Short mmCIF file of C-alpha atoms and ligand atoms in Angstrom, two decimals:
data_model
loop_
_atom_site.label_atom_id
_atom_site.label_comp_id
_atom_site.label_asym_id
_atom_site.label_seq_id
_atom_site.Cartn_x
_atom_site.Cartn_y
_atom_site.Cartn_z
CA UNK A 1 100.00 123.19 138.39
CA UNK A 2 100.21 121.37 135.08
CA UNK A 3 99.09 124.06 132.24
CA UNK A 4 99.72 121.78 129.67
CA UNK A 5 97.20 119.00 128.63
CA UNK A 6 98.59 115.26 128.67
CA UNK A 7 98.58 114.55 125.18
CA UNK A 8 99.32 118.27 123.74
CA UNK A 9 101.11 118.44 120.63
CA UNK A 10 99.52 115.24 119.46
CA UNK A 11 97.11 114.31 116.93
CA UNK A 12 94.37 111.86 116.63
CA UNK A 13 92.76 110.96 113.60
CA UNK A 14 89.06 109.71 112.98
CA UNK A 15 87.58 107.71 109.80
CA UNK A 16 84.85 105.77 109.32
CA UNK A 17 84.29 103.56 106.32
CA UNK A 18 81.52 101.04 105.38
CA UNK A 19 77.94 101.32 105.47
CA UNK A 20 76.72 104.33 107.57
CA UNK A 21 74.55 104.23 110.12
CA UNK A 22 72.66 106.85 112.14
CA UNK A 23 75.31 106.45 115.17
CA UNK A 24 78.33 107.35 113.27
CA UNK A 25 78.17 111.02 113.83
CA UNK A 26 77.58 110.41 117.34
CA UNK A 27 80.62 108.39 117.63
CA UNK A 28 82.74 110.87 115.76
CA UNK A 29 81.67 113.88 118.11
CA UNK A 30 82.17 111.56 121.54
CA UNK A 31 85.60 110.57 120.48
CA UNK A 32 86.24 113.98 119.25
CA UNK A 33 85.28 115.70 122.38
CA UNK A 34 87.22 113.48 124.63
CA UNK A 35 90.04 113.70 122.85
CA UNK A 36 90.17 117.22 122.52
CA UNK A 37 90.07 117.40 126.13
CA UNK A 38 92.97 115.02 126.50
CA UNK A 39 94.72 117.99 124.24
CA UNK A 40 94.90 116.08 121.06
CA UNK A 41 94.36 118.14 117.94
CA UNK A 42 91.50 115.91 116.43
CA UNK A 43 91.66 115.39 112.48
CA UNK A 44 88.95 114.01 110.35
CA UNK A 45 90.11 111.75 107.41
CA UNK A 46 87.41 111.76 104.62
CA UNK A 47 85.62 108.71 102.96
CA UNK A 48 87.31 106.04 104.98
CA UNK A 49 90.73 104.61 103.96
CA UNK A 50 90.44 106.37 101.08
CA UNK A 51 91.11 109.60 102.68
CA UNK A 52 94.86 108.39 103.42
CA UNK A 53 95.13 107.47 99.95
CA UNK A 54 97.08 109.69 97.47
CA UNK A 55 97.70 113.00 98.96
CA UNK A 56 95.56 112.48 101.58
CA UNK A 57 91.83 113.98 102.22
CA UNK A 58 91.87 115.38 105.87
CA UNK A 59 89.62 118.07 107.91
CA UNK A 60 90.65 119.93 111.08
CA UNK A 61 87.73 118.82 113.40
CA UNK A 62 89.39 120.61 116.90
CA UNK A 63 87.31 122.97 118.21
CA UNK A 64 84.57 123.11 115.41
CA UNK A 65 80.92 122.71 116.12
CA UNK A 66 79.79 119.09 115.61
CA UNK A 67 76.22 117.89 115.09
CA UNK A 68 75.95 114.40 116.77
CA UNK A 69 72.53 113.48 116.71
CA UNK A 70 72.36 113.71 112.56
CA UNK A 71 72.81 110.44 111.07
CA UNK A 72 75.28 109.11 108.44
CA UNK A 73 78.72 110.22 108.72
CA UNK A 74 80.10 113.89 107.85
CA UNK A 75 83.52 112.31 107.39
CA UNK A 76 81.67 110.43 104.65
CA UNK A 77 82.43 106.77 103.89
CA UNK A 78 83.62 104.28 101.21
CA UNK A 79 84.37 100.57 101.12
CA UNK A 80 88.33 101.09 100.29
CA UNK A 81 90.53 98.50 100.83
CA UNK A 82 93.99 99.41 101.78
CA UNK A 83 95.39 95.82 100.90
CA UNK A 84 95.05 93.60 97.88
CA UNK A 85 91.63 92.54 96.86
CA UNK A 86 89.99 91.30 93.54
CA UNK A 87 88.94 94.41 92.98
CA UNK A 88 91.89 96.11 93.57
CA UNK A 89 95.15 94.29 93.24
CA UNK A 90 97.75 96.64 93.95
CA UNK A 91 98.62 96.87 97.93
CA UNK A 92 98.17 100.48 98.94
CA UNK A 93 99.21 100.13 103.03
CA UNK A 94 102.31 101.98 101.97
CA UNK A 95 100.50 104.68 100.79
CA UNK A 96 98.63 104.98 104.14
CA UNK A 97 101.64 105.30 106.01
CA UNK A 98 103.28 107.83 104.09
CA UNK A 99 100.34 109.91 104.60
CA UNK A 100 100.21 108.89 108.28
CA UNK A 101 103.84 110.25 108.56
CA UNK A 102 103.19 113.21 106.48
CA UNK A 103 100.11 114.34 108.41
CA UNK A 104 101.71 113.78 111.49
CA UNK A 105 99.17 110.98 112.76
CA UNK A 106 99.94 109.67 116.56
CA UNK A 107 96.61 107.83 116.76
CA UNK A 108 93.79 106.66 114.18
CA UNK A 109 90.44 105.51 115.40
CA UNK A 110 88.63 103.94 112.60
CA UNK A 111 84.94 103.77 113.15
CA UNK A 112 83.72 100.64 111.20
CA UNK A 113 82.54 97.00 110.82
CA UNK A 114 84.34 93.84 110.16
CA UNK A 115 85.89 95.32 107.17
CA UNK A 116 87.50 98.62 107.93
CA UNK A 117 88.51 97.67 111.39
CA UNK A 118 90.09 94.48 109.90
CA UNK A 119 92.12 96.37 107.66
CA UNK A 120 93.01 98.56 110.87
CA UNK A 121 93.89 95.37 112.81
CA UNK A 122 96.38 94.64 109.69
CA UNK A 123 97.73 97.92 109.93
CA UNK A 124 98.26 97.75 113.41
CA UNK A 125 99.94 94.08 113.37
CA UNK A 126 102.12 94.81 110.41
CA UNK A 127 103.13 98.26 110.91
CA UNK A 128 102.58 98.99 114.24
CA UNK A 129 100.41 101.85 113.95
CA UNK A 130 98.66 103.00 117.24
CA UNK A 131 95.07 102.10 116.03
CA UNK A 132 92.01 102.09 118.18
CA UNK A 133 88.86 100.62 116.28
CA UNK A 134 85.47 101.52 117.05
CA UNK A 135 82.62 99.30 116.41
CA UNK A 136 79.64 100.14 113.84
CA UNK A 137 77.01 98.42 111.82
CA UNK A 138 73.35 98.18 111.23
CA UNK A 139 74.09 94.54 110.60
CA UNK A 140 75.26 93.84 114.22
CA UNK A 141 77.50 91.33 113.08
CA UNK A 142 80.81 92.52 114.50
CA UNK A 143 81.98 90.28 117.18
CA UNK A 144 82.15 92.25 120.16
CA UNK A 145 82.14 89.65 122.72
CA UNK A 146 79.26 90.90 124.50
CA UNK A 147 77.31 88.98 127.39
CA UNK A 148 73.72 88.78 127.73
CA UNK A 149 72.87 87.39 130.92
CA UNK A 150 69.23 85.86 131.21
CA UNK A 151 68.00 83.66 133.98
CA UNK A 152 71.47 83.06 135.18
CA UNK A 153 72.96 81.90 132.37
CA UNK A 154 75.36 83.86 130.19
CA UNK A 155 74.85 84.07 126.21
CA UNK A 156 77.55 85.28 123.77
CA UNK A 157 75.86 88.42 121.82
CA UNK A 158 76.74 91.23 120.12
CA UNK A 159 76.41 95.16 120.18
CA UNK A 160 77.36 97.17 117.75
CA UNK A 161 76.44 101.34 117.84
CA UNK A 162 74.08 101.64 114.74
CA UNK A 163 72.24 98.51 115.53
CA UNK A 164 70.05 100.19 118.15
CA UNK A 165 68.64 102.76 116.00
CA UNK A 166 68.35 100.67 112.75
CA UNK A 167 66.42 97.92 114.92
CA UNK A 168 64.28 100.86 116.47
CA UNK A 169 63.56 102.01 112.56
CA UNK A 170 62.44 98.39 111.51
CA UNK A 171 60.45 98.28 114.48
CA UNK A 172 58.38 101.23 113.34
CA UNK A 173 57.98 100.68 109.83
CA UNK A 174 56.70 97.14 110.79
CA UNK A 175 54.17 98.33 113.24
CA UNK A 176 53.04 101.06 110.47
CA UNK A 177 52.71 98.48 107.90
CA UNK A 178 49.93 96.71 109.86
CA UNK A 179 47.35 99.51 108.60
CA UNK A 180 47.68 98.43 104.94
CA UNK A 181 47.78 94.79 105.35
CA UNK A 182 45.15 94.54 107.50
CA UNK A 183 42.86 96.16 104.62
CA UNK A 184 43.74 93.94 102.29
CA UNK A 185 43.87 90.67 104.08
CA UNK A 186 47.22 90.05 102.53
CA UNK A 187 50.40 88.47 103.39
CA UNK A 188 53.56 91.09 103.41
CA UNK A 189 56.93 89.95 103.22
CA UNK A 190 59.03 92.32 104.51
CA UNK A 191 62.87 92.72 103.63
CA UNK A 192 65.34 94.03 106.21
CA UNK A 193 69.15 94.65 105.58
CA UNK A 194 71.93 92.79 107.50
CA UNK A 195 73.94 91.08 104.58
CA UNK A 196 74.36 87.11 106.49
CA UNK A 197 73.08 87.80 109.63
CA UNK A 198 69.56 88.05 110.77
CA UNK A 199 70.33 90.50 113.88
CA UNK A 200 68.33 93.51 112.47
CA UNK A 201 65.57 90.95 110.98
CA UNK A 202 64.88 90.41 114.40
CA UNK A 203 63.45 93.95 115.27
CA UNK A 204 60.76 93.54 112.77
CA UNK A 205 58.85 91.32 115.09
CA UNK A 206 58.99 94.01 117.91
CA UNK A 207 57.09 95.83 115.33
CA UNK A 208 54.33 92.93 115.07
CA UNK A 209 55.90 90.83 112.57
CA UNK A 210 54.44 87.01 113.15
CA UNK A 211 57.39 85.02 111.33
CA UNK A 212 60.67 85.49 110.51
CA UNK A 213 63.29 84.21 107.62
CA UNK A 214 67.14 84.50 108.65
CA UNK A 215 69.73 83.91 106.73
CA UNK A 216 71.49 81.57 109.33
CA UNK A 217 69.43 78.87 108.34
CA UNK A 218 69.17 77.87 104.91
CA UNK A 219 65.58 77.18 103.16
CA UNK A 220 66.03 74.03 101.49
CA UNK A 221 63.44 72.44 99.19
CA UNK A 222 61.97 70.56 102.34
CA UNK A 223 61.93 73.48 104.67
CA UNK A 224 60.03 75.64 101.78
CA UNK A 225 57.23 73.10 101.65
CA UNK A 226 56.80 73.15 105.26
CA UNK A 227 57.21 76.97 105.38
CA UNK A 228 54.20 77.26 102.96
CA UNK A 229 52.17 75.07 104.88
CA UNK A 230 53.26 76.70 108.23
CA UNK A 231 52.28 80.27 106.37
CA UNK A 232 49.09 79.58 105.28
CA UNK A 233 47.98 78.06 108.57
CA UNK A 234 49.29 81.02 110.79
CA UNK A 235 47.49 83.35 108.07
CA UNK A 236 44.36 81.50 108.30
CA UNK A 237 44.76 81.37 112.18
CA UNK A 238 45.05 85.26 112.41
CA UNK A 239 42.45 87.28 114.02
CA UNK A 240 42.82 90.06 111.00
CA UNK A 241 43.40 87.98 107.91
CA UNK A 242 46.61 89.34 107.72
CA UNK A 243 50.48 88.41 108.23
CA UNK A 244 53.37 90.15 108.11
CA UNK A 245 56.74 87.91 107.29
CA UNK A 246 60.09 89.96 108.12
CA UNK A 247 63.05 88.39 105.81
CA UNK A 248 66.56 89.02 105.77
CA UNK A 249 67.78 90.39 102.52
CA UNK A 250 70.68 87.21 102.85
CA UNK A 251 68.14 84.44 102.97
CA UNK A 252 69.09 81.54 100.98
CA UNK A 253 66.18 80.20 99.41
CA UNK A 254 65.39 77.21 97.45
CA UNK A 255 65.43 77.93 93.51
CA UNK A 256 62.75 75.20 91.97
CA UNK A 257 64.14 75.81 88.80
CA UNK A 258 67.81 75.29 89.33
CA UNK A 259 67.45 72.79 91.92
CA UNK A 260 69.49 74.78 94.58
CA UNK A 261 69.22 77.08 97.25
CA UNK A 262 70.58 80.70 96.31
CA UNK A 263 70.64 84.34 97.40
CA UNK A 264 68.88 87.10 95.79
CA UNK A 265 71.55 90.12 94.06
CA UNK A 266 70.90 93.37 93.43
CA UNK A 267 74.01 93.72 91.98
CA UNK A 268 76.97 90.71 91.57
CA UNK A 269 79.48 93.83 91.03
CA UNK A 270 81.59 92.94 94.03
CA UNK A 271 83.08 96.04 96.29
CA UNK A 272 86.70 95.90 97.65
CA UNK A 273 85.81 93.55 100.55
CA UNK A 274 84.49 91.03 98.26
CA UNK A 275 80.90 91.65 99.05
CA UNK A 276 77.92 91.68 96.49
CA UNK A 277 74.94 93.84 96.82
CA UNK A 278 71.82 92.10 97.81
CA UNK A 279 68.01 93.03 97.23
CA UNK A 280 64.84 91.60 95.79
CA UNK A 281 64.12 88.23 97.99
CA UNK A 282 61.10 89.68 99.58
CA UNK A 283 59.47 89.90 95.88
CA UNK A 284 60.45 86.34 95.08
CA UNK A 285 59.16 84.76 98.25
CA UNK A 286 55.84 87.11 98.06
CA UNK A 287 55.34 85.82 94.74
CA UNK A 288 55.71 82.21 95.23
CA UNK A 289 53.49 82.59 98.63
CA UNK A 290 50.96 83.68 96.53
CA UNK A 291 51.12 80.92 93.94
CA UNK A 292 51.59 78.17 96.54
CA UNK A 293 48.53 79.28 98.92
CA UNK A 294 46.63 81.08 96.61
CA UNK A 295 46.93 84.18 99.55
CA UNK A 296 47.53 87.69 97.94
CA UNK A 297 50.77 88.60 99.07
CA UNK A 298 53.26 91.65 98.71
CA UNK A 299 56.72 92.14 99.05
CA UNK A 300 57.90 95.59 100.64
CA UNK A 301 62.17 96.21 100.70
CA UNK A 302 62.98 98.42 103.69
CA UNK A 303 66.39 99.13 102.14
CA UNK A 304 68.32 102.25 103.51
CA UNK A 305 65.44 103.59 105.45
CA UNK A 306 66.38 101.71 108.56
CA UNK A 307 70.19 103.46 108.48
CA UNK A 308 69.16 107.08 107.47
CA UNK A 309 68.13 109.56 109.81
CA UNK A 310 68.54 110.50 113.84
CA UNK A 311 70.62 108.77 115.88
CA UNK A 312 68.51 107.07 118.43
CA UNK A 313 69.05 107.64 122.30
CA UNK A 314 70.27 104.34 122.96
CA UNK A 315 72.84 104.78 120.37
CA UNK A 316 73.64 108.10 121.48
CA UNK A 317 74.41 106.91 125.01
CA UNK A 318 76.16 103.82 123.66
CA UNK A 319 78.85 105.87 121.81
CA UNK A 320 79.47 108.30 124.48
CA UNK A 321 79.55 105.34 126.78
CA UNK A 322 82.30 103.57 124.48
CA UNK A 323 84.27 106.84 123.89
CA UNK A 324 84.87 106.84 127.74
CA UNK A 325 86.36 103.34 127.29
CA UNK A 326 88.53 105.24 124.31
CA UNK A 327 89.66 107.80 126.79
CA UNK A 328 90.89 104.69 129.10
CA UNK A 329 92.80 103.45 125.98
CA UNK A 330 94.21 106.30 125.12
CA UNK A 331 95.45 107.18 129.03
CA UNK A 332 97.03 103.49 129.11
CA UNK A 333 98.33 103.91 125.21
CA UNK A 334 96.66 100.29 124.83
CA UNK A 335 96.24 100.08 120.55
CA UNK A 336 94.99 97.32 118.68
CA UNK A 337 91.91 97.12 121.12
CA UNK A 338 88.10 98.16 119.99
CA UNK A 339 86.02 99.25 123.03
CA UNK A 340 82.77 97.09 123.63
CA UNK A 341 80.13 96.69 125.87
CA UNK A 342 80.52 93.70 128.12
CA UNK A 343 77.15 93.32 129.23
CA UNK A 344 73.86 93.78 127.42
CA UNK A 345 72.27 96.57 129.84
CA UNK A 346 69.30 99.17 129.56
CA UNK A 347 69.54 102.52 128.54
CA UNK A 348 70.07 103.79 132.29
CA UNK A 349 72.87 101.27 132.72
CA UNK A 350 75.06 102.14 129.75
CA UNK A 351 78.07 103.22 131.58
CA UNK A 352 81.95 102.94 131.49
CA UNK A 353 82.35 100.29 134.47
CA UNK A 354 80.27 98.04 131.66
CA UNK A 355 82.40 98.07 129.12
CA UNK A 356 85.77 95.93 128.11
CA UNK A 357 88.01 96.71 125.36
CA UNK A 358 88.92 93.43 123.17
CA UNK A 359 91.86 92.86 120.91
CA UNK A 360 91.30 93.71 117.34
CA UNK A 361 92.72 90.10 116.02
CA UNK A 362 89.46 88.69 117.92
CA UNK A 363 87.18 91.11 116.03
CA UNK A 364 85.34 89.19 113.11
CA UNK A 365 82.02 88.19 112.08
CA UNK A 366 79.35 86.76 114.12
CA UNK A 367 76.08 85.76 112.97
CA UNK A 368 72.80 85.39 115.10
CA UNK A 369 73.45 82.68 117.39
CA UNK A 370 71.38 79.43 117.29
CA UNK A 371 69.14 80.17 120.68
CA UNK A 372 67.97 83.51 119.38
CA UNK A 373 65.80 81.90 116.90
CA UNK A 374 63.57 79.00 116.64
CA UNK A 375 63.56 77.22 112.92
CA UNK A 376 60.40 75.33 113.76
CA UNK A 377 58.50 77.99 114.60
CA UNK A 378 60.16 80.70 111.86
CA UNK A 379 60.06 82.63 114.89
CA UNK A 380 62.75 84.46 117.39
CA UNK A 381 63.21 83.35 120.74
CA UNK A 382 62.20 84.76 124.19
CA UNK A 383 65.95 84.89 124.69
CA UNK A 384 66.32 87.16 121.38
CA UNK A 385 63.37 89.22 122.58
CA UNK A 386 65.11 89.95 126.22
CA UNK A 387 68.21 91.08 124.36
CA UNK A 388 66.49 93.19 122.03
CA UNK A 389 64.07 94.68 124.94
CA UNK A 390 66.90 95.93 126.82
CA UNK A 391 67.87 98.11 123.58
CA UNK A 392 64.47 99.17 121.89
CA UNK A 393 61.83 98.68 124.55
CA UNK A 394 58.94 96.29 124.71
CA UNK A 395 57.48 94.98 121.33
CA UNK A 396 54.62 97.29 120.06
CA UNK A 397 52.19 96.70 117.86
CA UNK A 398 49.53 99.26 116.49
CA UNK A 399 45.85 97.37 116.78
CA UNK A 400 42.30 98.82 115.61
CA UNK A 401 40.39 97.18 118.15
CA UNK A 402 36.92 97.67 117.09
CA UNK A 403 34.40 94.54 116.02
CA UNK A 404 31.35 95.47 114.08
CA UNK A 405 28.18 93.58 114.62
CA UNK A 406 27.50 92.07 111.63
CA UNK A 407 24.06 93.14 109.97
CA UNK A 408 21.38 90.01 109.09
CA UNK A 409 18.69 90.83 106.57
CA UNK A 410 15.08 91.16 108.30
O1 LIG B 1 76.41 96.18 106.17
C1 LIG B 1 75.47 97.37 105.98
C2 LIG B 1 74.60 97.07 104.94
O2 LIG B 1 73.56 98.21 105.12
C3 LIG B 1 74.30 95.61 104.73
O3 LIG B 1 73.16 95.69 105.53
C4 LIG B 1 73.78 96.06 103.46
O4 LIG B 1 73.46 94.41 102.75
C5 LIG B 1 74.97 96.74 102.56
O5 LIG B 1 75.30 97.44 103.61
C6 LIG B 1 74.50 97.76 101.70
O6 LIG B 1 75.78 98.49 101.03
P1 LIG B 1 75.67 99.76 99.95
O7 LIG B 1 75.54 101.24 100.83
O8 LIG B 1 76.72 99.66 99.27
O9 LIG B 1 74.11 99.88 99.24
#
């Protein structure tokens, strides 16, 4: 009988980069547990790629308790780009290489979106570093080549850990908002993160948002006029005289003064991957709706709330399932790959046999597909509803279902 484990004497290191999600600790825990069982010593690299710069910032995760339900990332995060960028001209990939050698890291697992995993892909392609990318983003815009089967037709879709928790949170927030909105017979414009993609905004319709705007469809001058008419009519026809409009933070909206469409930024300062910070479009749209339709409107930013808190159960199981696929890749020493779900399945079917591994060269951004959103109805399609129902259950809306007879003076 063998007494040593297959990977005894080897070290696997995990890092997390980019915006946090409620599912990162769950991913770290799941990968750590499986790698330990295979015999790896497991390190955690702090603050993404930054933890491999300078002298390195690394902790030992082997045989230490880990709380995978707690949201965020205990390994901390940064948007450090090892390769030259506008913000940081220097190529720091050699420092990374040096530390990988110094700390005797045999395999690197990079938990991230397109930016972190894009850098991992380059480390693999340029220097042959054994890398496994692990998907992560509430924006759900990292191409995972997942297939959504609907009425016998296959549609390419995306499923990234972190999105299910974010979507569940947006569903709950939207559902709550109805009470204040109905009380004042208002229009509420609810802003949702997601950068240039509308995946997360769609989850607001699961909490009862009746209208939605996504970054994939530009709001030109003509569309804006049509939108105001549409909103007014929808509001007038709503039984409670109340409307929730979900808008993606990255919506491109026509600015009457400038005569062009633009995005609204909280800060134009770019990060190391060249991204500005969005924020504030809901206020702009709410104020213009009030002016153009005469209906009272308010803006509300969901901001970091959907990104915060505990890992939702679908994400918990999703991260375990993808970590099972990591085991498969480790056993076959098949690097430069990212584990993904091959098909969209409900919670009970999240199993390793539904997974696949895609080449890191094939990762990249994947916006909301055209067949998930209907620009004429400013609303998501049945196809999208089917996709998300697998992940966060049926749409739900809290309702006060009483009608009071009107009193007529005698
Ligand atoms: O990419 C994830 C994300 O949450 C985006 O939806 C959002 O635009 C961005 O990160 C916010 O970044 P930061 O945490 O740097 O403010």
